[in-house]
PDB file of C-alpha atoms and ligand atoms in Angstrom:
ATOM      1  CA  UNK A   8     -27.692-132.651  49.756  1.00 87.00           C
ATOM      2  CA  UNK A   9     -25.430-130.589  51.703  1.00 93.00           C
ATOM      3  CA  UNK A  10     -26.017-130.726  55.560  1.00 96.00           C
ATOM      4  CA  UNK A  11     -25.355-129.521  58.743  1.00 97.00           C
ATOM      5  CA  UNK A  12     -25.888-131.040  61.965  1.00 98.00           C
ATOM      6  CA  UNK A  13     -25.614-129.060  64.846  1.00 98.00           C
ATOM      7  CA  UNK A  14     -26.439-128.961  68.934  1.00 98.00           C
ATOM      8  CA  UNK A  15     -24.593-128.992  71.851  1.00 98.00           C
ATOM      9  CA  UNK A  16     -22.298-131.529  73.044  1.00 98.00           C
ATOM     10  CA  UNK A  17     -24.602-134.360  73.694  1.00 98.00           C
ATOM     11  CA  UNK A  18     -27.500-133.340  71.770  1.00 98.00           C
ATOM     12  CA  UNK A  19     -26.821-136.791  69.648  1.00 98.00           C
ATOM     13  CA  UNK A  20     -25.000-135.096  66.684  1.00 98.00           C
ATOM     14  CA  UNK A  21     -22.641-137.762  65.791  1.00 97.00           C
ATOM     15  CA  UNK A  22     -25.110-140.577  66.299  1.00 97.00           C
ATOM     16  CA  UNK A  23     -27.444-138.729  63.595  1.00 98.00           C
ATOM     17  CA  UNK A  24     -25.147-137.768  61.063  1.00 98.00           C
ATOM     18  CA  UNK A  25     -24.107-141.123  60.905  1.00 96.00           C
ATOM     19  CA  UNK A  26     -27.179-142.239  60.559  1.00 96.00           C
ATOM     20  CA  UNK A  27     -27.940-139.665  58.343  1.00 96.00           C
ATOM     21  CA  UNK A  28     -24.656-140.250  56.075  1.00 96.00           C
ATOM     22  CA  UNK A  29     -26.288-143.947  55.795  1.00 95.00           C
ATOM     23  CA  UNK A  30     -29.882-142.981  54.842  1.00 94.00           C
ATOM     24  CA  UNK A  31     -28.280-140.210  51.871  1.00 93.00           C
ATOM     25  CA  UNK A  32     -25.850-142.093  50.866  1.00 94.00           C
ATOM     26  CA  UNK A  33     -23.057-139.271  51.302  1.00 94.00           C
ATOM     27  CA  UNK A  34     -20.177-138.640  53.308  1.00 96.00           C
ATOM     28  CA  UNK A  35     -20.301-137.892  57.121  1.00 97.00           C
ATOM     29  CA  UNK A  36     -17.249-135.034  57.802  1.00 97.00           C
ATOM     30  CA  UNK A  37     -16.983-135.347  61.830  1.00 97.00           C
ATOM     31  CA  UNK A  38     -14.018-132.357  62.984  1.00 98.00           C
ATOM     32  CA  UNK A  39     -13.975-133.819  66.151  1.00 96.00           C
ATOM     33  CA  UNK A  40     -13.282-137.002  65.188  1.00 96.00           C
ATOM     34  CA  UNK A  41     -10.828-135.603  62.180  1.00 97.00           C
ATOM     35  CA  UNK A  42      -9.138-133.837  65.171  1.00 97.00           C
ATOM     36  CA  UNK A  43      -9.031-137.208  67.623  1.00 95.00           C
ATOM     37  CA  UNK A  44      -7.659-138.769  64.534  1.00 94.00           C
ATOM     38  CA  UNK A  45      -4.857-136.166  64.402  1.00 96.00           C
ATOM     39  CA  UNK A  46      -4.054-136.593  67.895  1.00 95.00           C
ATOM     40  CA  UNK A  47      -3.575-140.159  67.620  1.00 94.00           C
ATOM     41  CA  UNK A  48      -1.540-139.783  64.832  1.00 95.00           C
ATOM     42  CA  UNK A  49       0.291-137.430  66.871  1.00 97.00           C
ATOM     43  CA  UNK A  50       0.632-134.993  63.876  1.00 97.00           C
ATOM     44  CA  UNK A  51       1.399-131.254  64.697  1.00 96.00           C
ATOM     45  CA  UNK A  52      -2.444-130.580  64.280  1.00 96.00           C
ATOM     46  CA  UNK A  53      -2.936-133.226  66.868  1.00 97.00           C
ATOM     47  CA  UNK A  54      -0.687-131.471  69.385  1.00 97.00           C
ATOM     48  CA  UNK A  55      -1.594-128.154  68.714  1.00 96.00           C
ATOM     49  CA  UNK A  56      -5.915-129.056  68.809  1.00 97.00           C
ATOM     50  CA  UNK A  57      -5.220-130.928  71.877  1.00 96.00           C
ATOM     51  CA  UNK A  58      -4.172-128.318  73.998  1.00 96.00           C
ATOM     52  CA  UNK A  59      -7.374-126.298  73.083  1.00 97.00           C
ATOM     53  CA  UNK A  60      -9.914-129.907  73.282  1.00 96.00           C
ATOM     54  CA  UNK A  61      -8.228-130.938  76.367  1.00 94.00           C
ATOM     55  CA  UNK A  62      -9.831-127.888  78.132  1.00 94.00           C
ATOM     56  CA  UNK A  63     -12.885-128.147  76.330  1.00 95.00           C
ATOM     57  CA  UNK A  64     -11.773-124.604  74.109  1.00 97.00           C
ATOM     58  CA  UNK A  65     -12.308-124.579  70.458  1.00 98.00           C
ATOM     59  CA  UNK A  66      -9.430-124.670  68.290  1.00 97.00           C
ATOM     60  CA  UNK A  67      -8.566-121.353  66.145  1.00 97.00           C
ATOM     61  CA  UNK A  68     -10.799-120.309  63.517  1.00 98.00           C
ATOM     62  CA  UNK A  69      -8.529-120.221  60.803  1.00 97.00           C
ATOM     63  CA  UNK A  70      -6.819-123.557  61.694  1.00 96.00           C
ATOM     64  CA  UNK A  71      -9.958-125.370  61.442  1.00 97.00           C
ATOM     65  CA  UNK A  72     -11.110-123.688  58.709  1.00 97.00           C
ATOM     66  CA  UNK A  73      -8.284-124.528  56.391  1.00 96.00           C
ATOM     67  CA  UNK A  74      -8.479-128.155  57.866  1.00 96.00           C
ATOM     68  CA  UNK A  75     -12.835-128.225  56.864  1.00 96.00           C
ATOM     69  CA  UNK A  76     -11.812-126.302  53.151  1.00 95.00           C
ATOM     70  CA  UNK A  77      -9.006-129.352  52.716  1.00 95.00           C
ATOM     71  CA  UNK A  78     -11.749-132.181  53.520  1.00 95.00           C
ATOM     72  CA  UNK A  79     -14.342-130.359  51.996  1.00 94.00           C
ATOM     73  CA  UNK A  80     -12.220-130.334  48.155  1.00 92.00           C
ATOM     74  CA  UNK A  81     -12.394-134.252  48.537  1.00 93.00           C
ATOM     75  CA  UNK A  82     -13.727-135.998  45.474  1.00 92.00           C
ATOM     76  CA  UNK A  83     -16.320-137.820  47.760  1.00 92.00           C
ATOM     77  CA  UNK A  84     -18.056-134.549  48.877  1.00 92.00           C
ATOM     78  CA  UNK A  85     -19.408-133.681  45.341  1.00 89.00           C
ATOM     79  CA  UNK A  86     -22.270-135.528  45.263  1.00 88.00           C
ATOM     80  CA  UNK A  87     -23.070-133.977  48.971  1.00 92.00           C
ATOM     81  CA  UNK A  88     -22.123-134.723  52.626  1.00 95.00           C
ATOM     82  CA  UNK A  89     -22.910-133.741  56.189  1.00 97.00           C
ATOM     83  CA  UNK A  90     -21.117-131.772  58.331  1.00 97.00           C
ATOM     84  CA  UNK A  91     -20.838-132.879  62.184  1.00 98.00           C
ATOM     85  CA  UNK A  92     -19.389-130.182  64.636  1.00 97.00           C
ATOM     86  CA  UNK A  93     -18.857-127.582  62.153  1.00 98.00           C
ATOM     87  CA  UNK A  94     -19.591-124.404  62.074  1.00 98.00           C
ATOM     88  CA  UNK A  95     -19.223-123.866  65.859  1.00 98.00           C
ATOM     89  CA  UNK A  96     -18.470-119.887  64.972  1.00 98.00           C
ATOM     90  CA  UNK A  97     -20.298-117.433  62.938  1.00 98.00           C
ATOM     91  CA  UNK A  98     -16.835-116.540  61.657  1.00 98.00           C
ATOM     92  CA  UNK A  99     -16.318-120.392  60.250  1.00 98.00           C
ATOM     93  CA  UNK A 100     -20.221-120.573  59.384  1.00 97.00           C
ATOM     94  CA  UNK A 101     -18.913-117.374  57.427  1.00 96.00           C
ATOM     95  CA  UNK A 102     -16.286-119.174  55.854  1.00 96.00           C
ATOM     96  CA  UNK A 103     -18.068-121.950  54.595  1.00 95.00           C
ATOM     97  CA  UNK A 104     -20.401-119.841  53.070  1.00 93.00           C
ATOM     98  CA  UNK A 105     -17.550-118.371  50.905  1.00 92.00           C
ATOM     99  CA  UNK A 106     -16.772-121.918  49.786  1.00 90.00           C
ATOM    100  CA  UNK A 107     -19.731-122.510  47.997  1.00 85.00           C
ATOM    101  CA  UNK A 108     -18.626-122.104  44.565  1.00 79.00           C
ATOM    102  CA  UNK A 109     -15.743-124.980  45.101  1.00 79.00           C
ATOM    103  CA  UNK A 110     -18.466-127.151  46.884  1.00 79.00           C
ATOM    104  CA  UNK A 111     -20.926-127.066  43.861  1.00 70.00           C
ATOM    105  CA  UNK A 112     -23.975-125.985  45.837  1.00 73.00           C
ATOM    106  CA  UNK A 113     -24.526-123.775  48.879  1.00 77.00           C
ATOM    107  CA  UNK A 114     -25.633-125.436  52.594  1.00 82.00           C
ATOM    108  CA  UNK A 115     -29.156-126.477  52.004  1.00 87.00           C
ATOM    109  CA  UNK A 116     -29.844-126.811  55.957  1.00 95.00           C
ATOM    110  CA  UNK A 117     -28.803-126.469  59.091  1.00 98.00           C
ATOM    111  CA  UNK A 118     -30.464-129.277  61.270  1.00 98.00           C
ATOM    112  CA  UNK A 119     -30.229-127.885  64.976  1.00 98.00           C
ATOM    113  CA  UNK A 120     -30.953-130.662  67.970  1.00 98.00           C
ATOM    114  CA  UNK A 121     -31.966-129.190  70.893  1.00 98.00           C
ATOM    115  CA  UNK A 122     -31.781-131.114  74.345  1.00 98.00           C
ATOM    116  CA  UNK A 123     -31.709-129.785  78.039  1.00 97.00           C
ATOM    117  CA  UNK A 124     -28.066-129.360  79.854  1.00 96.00           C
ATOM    118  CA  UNK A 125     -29.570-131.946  82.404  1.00 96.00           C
ATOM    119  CA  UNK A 126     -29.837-134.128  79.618  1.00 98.00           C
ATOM    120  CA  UNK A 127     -26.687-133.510  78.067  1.00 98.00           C
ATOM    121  CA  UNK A 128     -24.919-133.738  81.255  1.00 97.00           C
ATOM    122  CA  UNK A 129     -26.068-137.594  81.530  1.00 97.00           C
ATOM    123  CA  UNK A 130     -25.517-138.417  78.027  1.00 98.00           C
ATOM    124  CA  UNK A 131     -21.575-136.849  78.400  1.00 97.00           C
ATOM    125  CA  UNK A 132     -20.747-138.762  81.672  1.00 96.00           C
ATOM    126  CA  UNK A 133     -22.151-141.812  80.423  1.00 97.00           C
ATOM    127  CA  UNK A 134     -20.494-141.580  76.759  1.00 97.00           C
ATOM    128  CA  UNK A 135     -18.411-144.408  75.341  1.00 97.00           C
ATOM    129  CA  UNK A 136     -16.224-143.945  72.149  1.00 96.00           C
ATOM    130  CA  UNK A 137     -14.372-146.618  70.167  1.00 96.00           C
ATOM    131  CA  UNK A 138     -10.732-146.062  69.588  1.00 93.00           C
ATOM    132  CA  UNK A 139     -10.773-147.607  66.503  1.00 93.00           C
ATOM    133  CA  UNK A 140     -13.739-146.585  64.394  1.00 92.00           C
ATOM    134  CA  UNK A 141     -14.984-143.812  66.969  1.00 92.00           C
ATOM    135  CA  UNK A 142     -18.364-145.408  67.037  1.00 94.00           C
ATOM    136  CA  UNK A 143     -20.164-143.905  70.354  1.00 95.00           C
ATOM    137  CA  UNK A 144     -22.037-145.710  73.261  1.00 97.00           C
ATOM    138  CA  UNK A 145     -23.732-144.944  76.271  1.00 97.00           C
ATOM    139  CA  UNK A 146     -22.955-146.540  79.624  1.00 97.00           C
ATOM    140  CA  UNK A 147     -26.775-146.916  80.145  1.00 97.00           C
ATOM    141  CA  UNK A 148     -28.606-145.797  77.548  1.00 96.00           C
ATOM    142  CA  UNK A 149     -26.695-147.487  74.178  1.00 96.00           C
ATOM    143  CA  UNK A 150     -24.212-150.452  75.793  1.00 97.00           C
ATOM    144  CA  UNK A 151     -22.318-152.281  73.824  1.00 98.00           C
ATOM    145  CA  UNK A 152     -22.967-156.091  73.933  1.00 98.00           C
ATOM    146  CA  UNK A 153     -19.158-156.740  75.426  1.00 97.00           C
ATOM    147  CA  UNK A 154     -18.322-154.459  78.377  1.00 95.00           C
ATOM    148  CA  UNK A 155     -15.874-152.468  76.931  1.00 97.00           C
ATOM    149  CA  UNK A 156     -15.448-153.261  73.466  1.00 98.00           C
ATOM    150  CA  UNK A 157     -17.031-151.570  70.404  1.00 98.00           C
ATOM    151  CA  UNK A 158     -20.106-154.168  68.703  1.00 98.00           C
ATOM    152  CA  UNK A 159     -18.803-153.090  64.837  1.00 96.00           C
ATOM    153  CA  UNK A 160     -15.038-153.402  64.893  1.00 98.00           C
ATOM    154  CA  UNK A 161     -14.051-155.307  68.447  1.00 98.00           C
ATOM    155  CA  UNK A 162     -11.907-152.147  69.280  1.00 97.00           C
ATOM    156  CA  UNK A 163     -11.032-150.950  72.509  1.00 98.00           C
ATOM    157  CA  UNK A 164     -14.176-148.100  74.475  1.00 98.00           C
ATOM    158  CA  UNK A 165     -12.521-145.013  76.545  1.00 97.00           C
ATOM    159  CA  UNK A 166     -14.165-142.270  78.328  1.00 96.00           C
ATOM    160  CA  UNK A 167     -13.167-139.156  75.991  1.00 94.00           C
ATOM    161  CA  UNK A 168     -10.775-136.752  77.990  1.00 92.00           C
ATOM    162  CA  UNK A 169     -13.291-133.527  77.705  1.00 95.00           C
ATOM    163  CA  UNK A 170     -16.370-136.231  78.361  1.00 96.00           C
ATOM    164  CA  UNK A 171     -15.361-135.516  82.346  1.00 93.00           C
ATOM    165  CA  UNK A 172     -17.469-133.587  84.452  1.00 90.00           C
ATOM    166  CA  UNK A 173     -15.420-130.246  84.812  1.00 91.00           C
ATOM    167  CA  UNK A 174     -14.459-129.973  81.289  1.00 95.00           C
ATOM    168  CA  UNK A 175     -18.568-130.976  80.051  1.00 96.00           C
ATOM    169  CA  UNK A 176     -19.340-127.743  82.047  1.00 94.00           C
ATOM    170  CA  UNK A 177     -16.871-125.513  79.754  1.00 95.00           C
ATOM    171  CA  UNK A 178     -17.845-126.855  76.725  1.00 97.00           C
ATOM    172  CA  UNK A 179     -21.522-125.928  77.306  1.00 97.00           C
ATOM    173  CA  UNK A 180     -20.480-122.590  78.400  1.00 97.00           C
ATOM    174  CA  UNK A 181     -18.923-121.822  75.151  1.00 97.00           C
ATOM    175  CA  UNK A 182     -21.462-123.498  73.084  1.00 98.00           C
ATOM    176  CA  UNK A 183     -24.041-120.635  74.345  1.00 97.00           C
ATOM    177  CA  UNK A 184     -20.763-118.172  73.949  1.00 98.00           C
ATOM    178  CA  UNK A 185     -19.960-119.056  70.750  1.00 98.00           C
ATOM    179  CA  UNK A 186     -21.639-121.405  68.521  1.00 98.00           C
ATOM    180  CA  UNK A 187     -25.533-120.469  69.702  1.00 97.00           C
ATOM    181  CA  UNK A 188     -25.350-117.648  67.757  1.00 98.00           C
ATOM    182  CA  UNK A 189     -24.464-119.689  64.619  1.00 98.00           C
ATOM    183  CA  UNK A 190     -28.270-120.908  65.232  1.00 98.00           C
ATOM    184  CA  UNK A 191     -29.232-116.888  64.645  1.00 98.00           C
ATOM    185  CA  UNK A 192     -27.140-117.177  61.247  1.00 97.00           C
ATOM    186  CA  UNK A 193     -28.907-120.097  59.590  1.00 97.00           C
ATOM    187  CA  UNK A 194     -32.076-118.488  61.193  1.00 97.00           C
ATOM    188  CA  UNK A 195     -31.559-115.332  59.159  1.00 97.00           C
ATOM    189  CA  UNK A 196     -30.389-117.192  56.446  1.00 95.00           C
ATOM    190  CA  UNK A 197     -33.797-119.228  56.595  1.00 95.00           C
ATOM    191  CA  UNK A 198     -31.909-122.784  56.674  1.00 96.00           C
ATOM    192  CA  UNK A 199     -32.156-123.490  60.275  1.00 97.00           C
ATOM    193  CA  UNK A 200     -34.376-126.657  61.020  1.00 97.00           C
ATOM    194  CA  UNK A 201     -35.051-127.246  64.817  1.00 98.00           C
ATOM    195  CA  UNK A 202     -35.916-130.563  66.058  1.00 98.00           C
ATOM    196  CA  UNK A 203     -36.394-131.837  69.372  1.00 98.00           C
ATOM    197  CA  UNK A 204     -33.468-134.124  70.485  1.00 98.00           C
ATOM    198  CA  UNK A 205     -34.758-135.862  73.185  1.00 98.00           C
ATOM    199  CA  UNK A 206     -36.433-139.193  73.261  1.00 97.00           C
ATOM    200  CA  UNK A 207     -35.192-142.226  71.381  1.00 96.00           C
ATOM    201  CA  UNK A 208     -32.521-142.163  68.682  1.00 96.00           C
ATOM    202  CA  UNK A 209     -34.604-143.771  65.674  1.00 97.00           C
ATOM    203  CA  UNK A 210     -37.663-141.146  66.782  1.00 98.00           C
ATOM    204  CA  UNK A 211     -35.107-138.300  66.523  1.00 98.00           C
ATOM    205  CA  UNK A 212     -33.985-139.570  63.037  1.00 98.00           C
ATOM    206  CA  UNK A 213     -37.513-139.888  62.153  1.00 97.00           C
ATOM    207  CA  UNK A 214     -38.030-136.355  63.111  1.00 98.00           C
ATOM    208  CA  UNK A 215     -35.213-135.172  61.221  1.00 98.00           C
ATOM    209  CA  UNK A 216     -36.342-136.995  58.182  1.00 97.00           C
ATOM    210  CA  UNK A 217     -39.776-135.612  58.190  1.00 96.00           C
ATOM    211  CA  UNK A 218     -38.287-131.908  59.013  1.00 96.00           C
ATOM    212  CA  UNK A 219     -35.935-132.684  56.056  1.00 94.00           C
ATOM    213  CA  UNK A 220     -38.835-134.163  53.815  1.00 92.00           C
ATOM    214  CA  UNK A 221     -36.930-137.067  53.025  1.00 89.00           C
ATOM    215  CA  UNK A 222     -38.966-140.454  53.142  1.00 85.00           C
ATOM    216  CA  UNK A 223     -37.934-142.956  55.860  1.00 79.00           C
ATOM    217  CA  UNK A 224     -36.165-145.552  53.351  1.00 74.00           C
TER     218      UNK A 224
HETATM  219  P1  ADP B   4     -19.151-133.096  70.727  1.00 90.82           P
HETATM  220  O1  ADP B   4     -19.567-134.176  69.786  1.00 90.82           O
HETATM  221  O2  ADP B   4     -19.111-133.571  72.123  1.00 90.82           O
HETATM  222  O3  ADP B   4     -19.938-131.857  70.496  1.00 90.82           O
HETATM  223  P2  ADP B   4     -16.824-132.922  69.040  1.00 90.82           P
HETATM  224  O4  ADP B   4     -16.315-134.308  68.965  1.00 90.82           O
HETATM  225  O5  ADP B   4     -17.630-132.423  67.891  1.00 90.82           O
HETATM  226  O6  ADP B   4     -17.628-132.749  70.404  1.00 90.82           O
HETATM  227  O7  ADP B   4     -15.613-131.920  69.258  1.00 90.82           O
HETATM  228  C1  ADP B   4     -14.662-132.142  70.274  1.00 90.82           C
HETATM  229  C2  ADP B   4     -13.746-130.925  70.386  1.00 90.82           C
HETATM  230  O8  ADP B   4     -13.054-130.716  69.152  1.00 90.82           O
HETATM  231  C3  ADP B   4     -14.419-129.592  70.671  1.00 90.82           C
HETATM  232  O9  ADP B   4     -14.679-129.405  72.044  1.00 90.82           O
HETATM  233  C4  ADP B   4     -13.374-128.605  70.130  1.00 90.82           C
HETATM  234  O10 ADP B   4     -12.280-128.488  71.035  1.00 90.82           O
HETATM  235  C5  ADP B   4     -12.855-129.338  68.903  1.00 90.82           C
HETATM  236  N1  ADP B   4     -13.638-128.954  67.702  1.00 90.82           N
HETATM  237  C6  ADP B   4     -14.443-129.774  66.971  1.00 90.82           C
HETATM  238  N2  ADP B   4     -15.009-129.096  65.961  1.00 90.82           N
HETATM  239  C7  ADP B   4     -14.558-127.822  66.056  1.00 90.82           C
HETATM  240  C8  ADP B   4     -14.795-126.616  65.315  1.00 90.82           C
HETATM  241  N3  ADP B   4     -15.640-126.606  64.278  1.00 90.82           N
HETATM  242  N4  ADP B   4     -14.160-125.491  65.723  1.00 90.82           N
HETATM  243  C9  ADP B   4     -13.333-125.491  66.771  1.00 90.82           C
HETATM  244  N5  ADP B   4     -13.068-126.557  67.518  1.00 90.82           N
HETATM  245  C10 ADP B   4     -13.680-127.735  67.168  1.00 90.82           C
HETATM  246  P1  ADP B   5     -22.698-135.340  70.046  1.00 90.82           P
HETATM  247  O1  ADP B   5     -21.977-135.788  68.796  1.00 90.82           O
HETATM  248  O2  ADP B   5     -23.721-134.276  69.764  1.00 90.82           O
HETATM  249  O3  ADP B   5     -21.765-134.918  71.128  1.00 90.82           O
HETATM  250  P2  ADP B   5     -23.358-138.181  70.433  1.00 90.82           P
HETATM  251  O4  ADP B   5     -24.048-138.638  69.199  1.00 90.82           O
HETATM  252  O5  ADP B   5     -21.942-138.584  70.633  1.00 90.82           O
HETATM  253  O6  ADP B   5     -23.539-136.573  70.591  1.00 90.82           O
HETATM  254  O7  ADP B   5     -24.227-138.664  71.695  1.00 90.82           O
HETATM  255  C1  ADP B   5     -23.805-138.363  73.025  1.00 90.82           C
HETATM  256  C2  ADP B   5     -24.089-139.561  73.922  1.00 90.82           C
HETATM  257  O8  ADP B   5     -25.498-139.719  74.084  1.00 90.82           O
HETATM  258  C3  ADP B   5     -23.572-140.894  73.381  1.00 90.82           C
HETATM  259  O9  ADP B   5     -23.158-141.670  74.480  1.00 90.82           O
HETATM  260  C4  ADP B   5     -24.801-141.510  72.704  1.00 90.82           C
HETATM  261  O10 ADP B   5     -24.762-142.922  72.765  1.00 90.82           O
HETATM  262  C5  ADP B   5     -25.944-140.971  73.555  1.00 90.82           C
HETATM  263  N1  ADP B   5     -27.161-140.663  72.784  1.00 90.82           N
HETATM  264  C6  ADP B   5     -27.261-140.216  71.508  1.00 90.82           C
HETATM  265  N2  ADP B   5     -28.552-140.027  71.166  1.00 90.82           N
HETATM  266  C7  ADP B   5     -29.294-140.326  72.264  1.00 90.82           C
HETATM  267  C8  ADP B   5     -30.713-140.333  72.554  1.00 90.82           C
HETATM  268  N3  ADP B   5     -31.627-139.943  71.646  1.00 90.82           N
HETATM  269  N4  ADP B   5     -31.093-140.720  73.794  1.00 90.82           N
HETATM  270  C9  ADP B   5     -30.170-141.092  74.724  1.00 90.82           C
HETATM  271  N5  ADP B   5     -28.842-141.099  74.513  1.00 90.82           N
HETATM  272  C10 ADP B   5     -28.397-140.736  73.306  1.00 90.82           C
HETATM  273 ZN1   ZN B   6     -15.342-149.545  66.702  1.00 90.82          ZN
END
């Protein structure tokens, strides 16, 4: 199955793909964390996405897409896999669409999470991520069992630099600029599957199975 996972940033997108990725057995693609990888690889990707993530701006179209259409040619995607973050433009939700024919199989859905900025706000200033394995937490809400240090691989938690209160606001700006109307596009397309993201995590994943029609294990 080929999936998308989309919502703002908050809505629980990487904590469900993951999940998700588990469940169907296929690989979770993550650009932000592909970029945050970059970065701390300090490859000229990293530099150049960092100047756009560090303000909370998407990076280029075209630079991303070539980065997704790389990843995407992977031996491990044929059987499937789940896109997290991506599209964020109708031009890239565009582009992927073009790939189909390399992907063997078109996007089947587009699962869309849907939380309140209030929410979101709390969930951002309280997020954790793990440098290592980028594994997220919540300060209240999802803490790990050592202050500080990630429960699967020991490594070190940091506050994100766009996960600060200035920055959250501009990102959920330009999610209503620019990737809401990716939301209209799977609509159209009749793909778009809307669940409600608030309430636990393992209700959410239930809801997603059951909107999916895949059974719980
Ligand atoms: P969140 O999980 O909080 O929604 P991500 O980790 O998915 O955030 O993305 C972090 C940042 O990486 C974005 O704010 C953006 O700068 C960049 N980014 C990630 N995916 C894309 C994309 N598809 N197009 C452009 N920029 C992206
Ligand atoms: P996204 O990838 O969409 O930005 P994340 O999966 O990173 O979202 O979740 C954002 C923050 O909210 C993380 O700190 C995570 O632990 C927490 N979180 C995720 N799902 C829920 C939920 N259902 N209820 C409360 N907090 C959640
Ligand atoms: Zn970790």
């Amino acid at each position: 199955m080929n999936l998308i996972v989309m919502g703002p940033p908050g809505a629980g997108k990487g904590t469900q793909s993951r999940w998700l990725g588990e469940r169907l057995d296929v690989p979770v693609i993550s650009t932000g964390e592909m970029l945050r990888d970059e970065i701390k690889r300090k490859t000229a990707l990293g530099t150049q996405a960092k100047r756009h993530m560090d303000k909370g701006e998407l990076i280029p179209d075209a630079l991303m897409i070539r980065v997704i259409e790389e990843r995407l040619k992977r031996q491990d995607c044929k059987r499937g896999f789940i896109l997290d973050g991506f599209p964020r433009t109708v031009a890239q939700a565009e582009a992927l669409h073009r790939m189909r024919a390399s992907l063997g199989g078109t996007i089947e859905r587009a699962v869309s999470l849907s939380v309140p900025n209030e929410e979101l706000l709390k969930r951002l200033s309280g997020r954790r991520t793990c440098r290592e394995c980028g594994a997220m937490y919540h300060i209240i809400f999802d803490p790990p069992t050592n202050e500080g240090l990630c429960n699967k691989c020991n490594g070190e938690l940091y506050q994100r630099d766009d996960d600060h209160e200035d920055i959250i606001s501009s990102r959920l700006e330009i999610y209503d600029a620019q990737t809401a109307p990716v939301l209209e596009y799977y609509r159209k397309h009749r793909q778009l599957v809307e669940v409600d993201g608030v309430g636990g995590r393992d209700d959410v994943l239930d809801r997603i199975l059951a909107a999916l029609g895949v059974a719980k294990s």
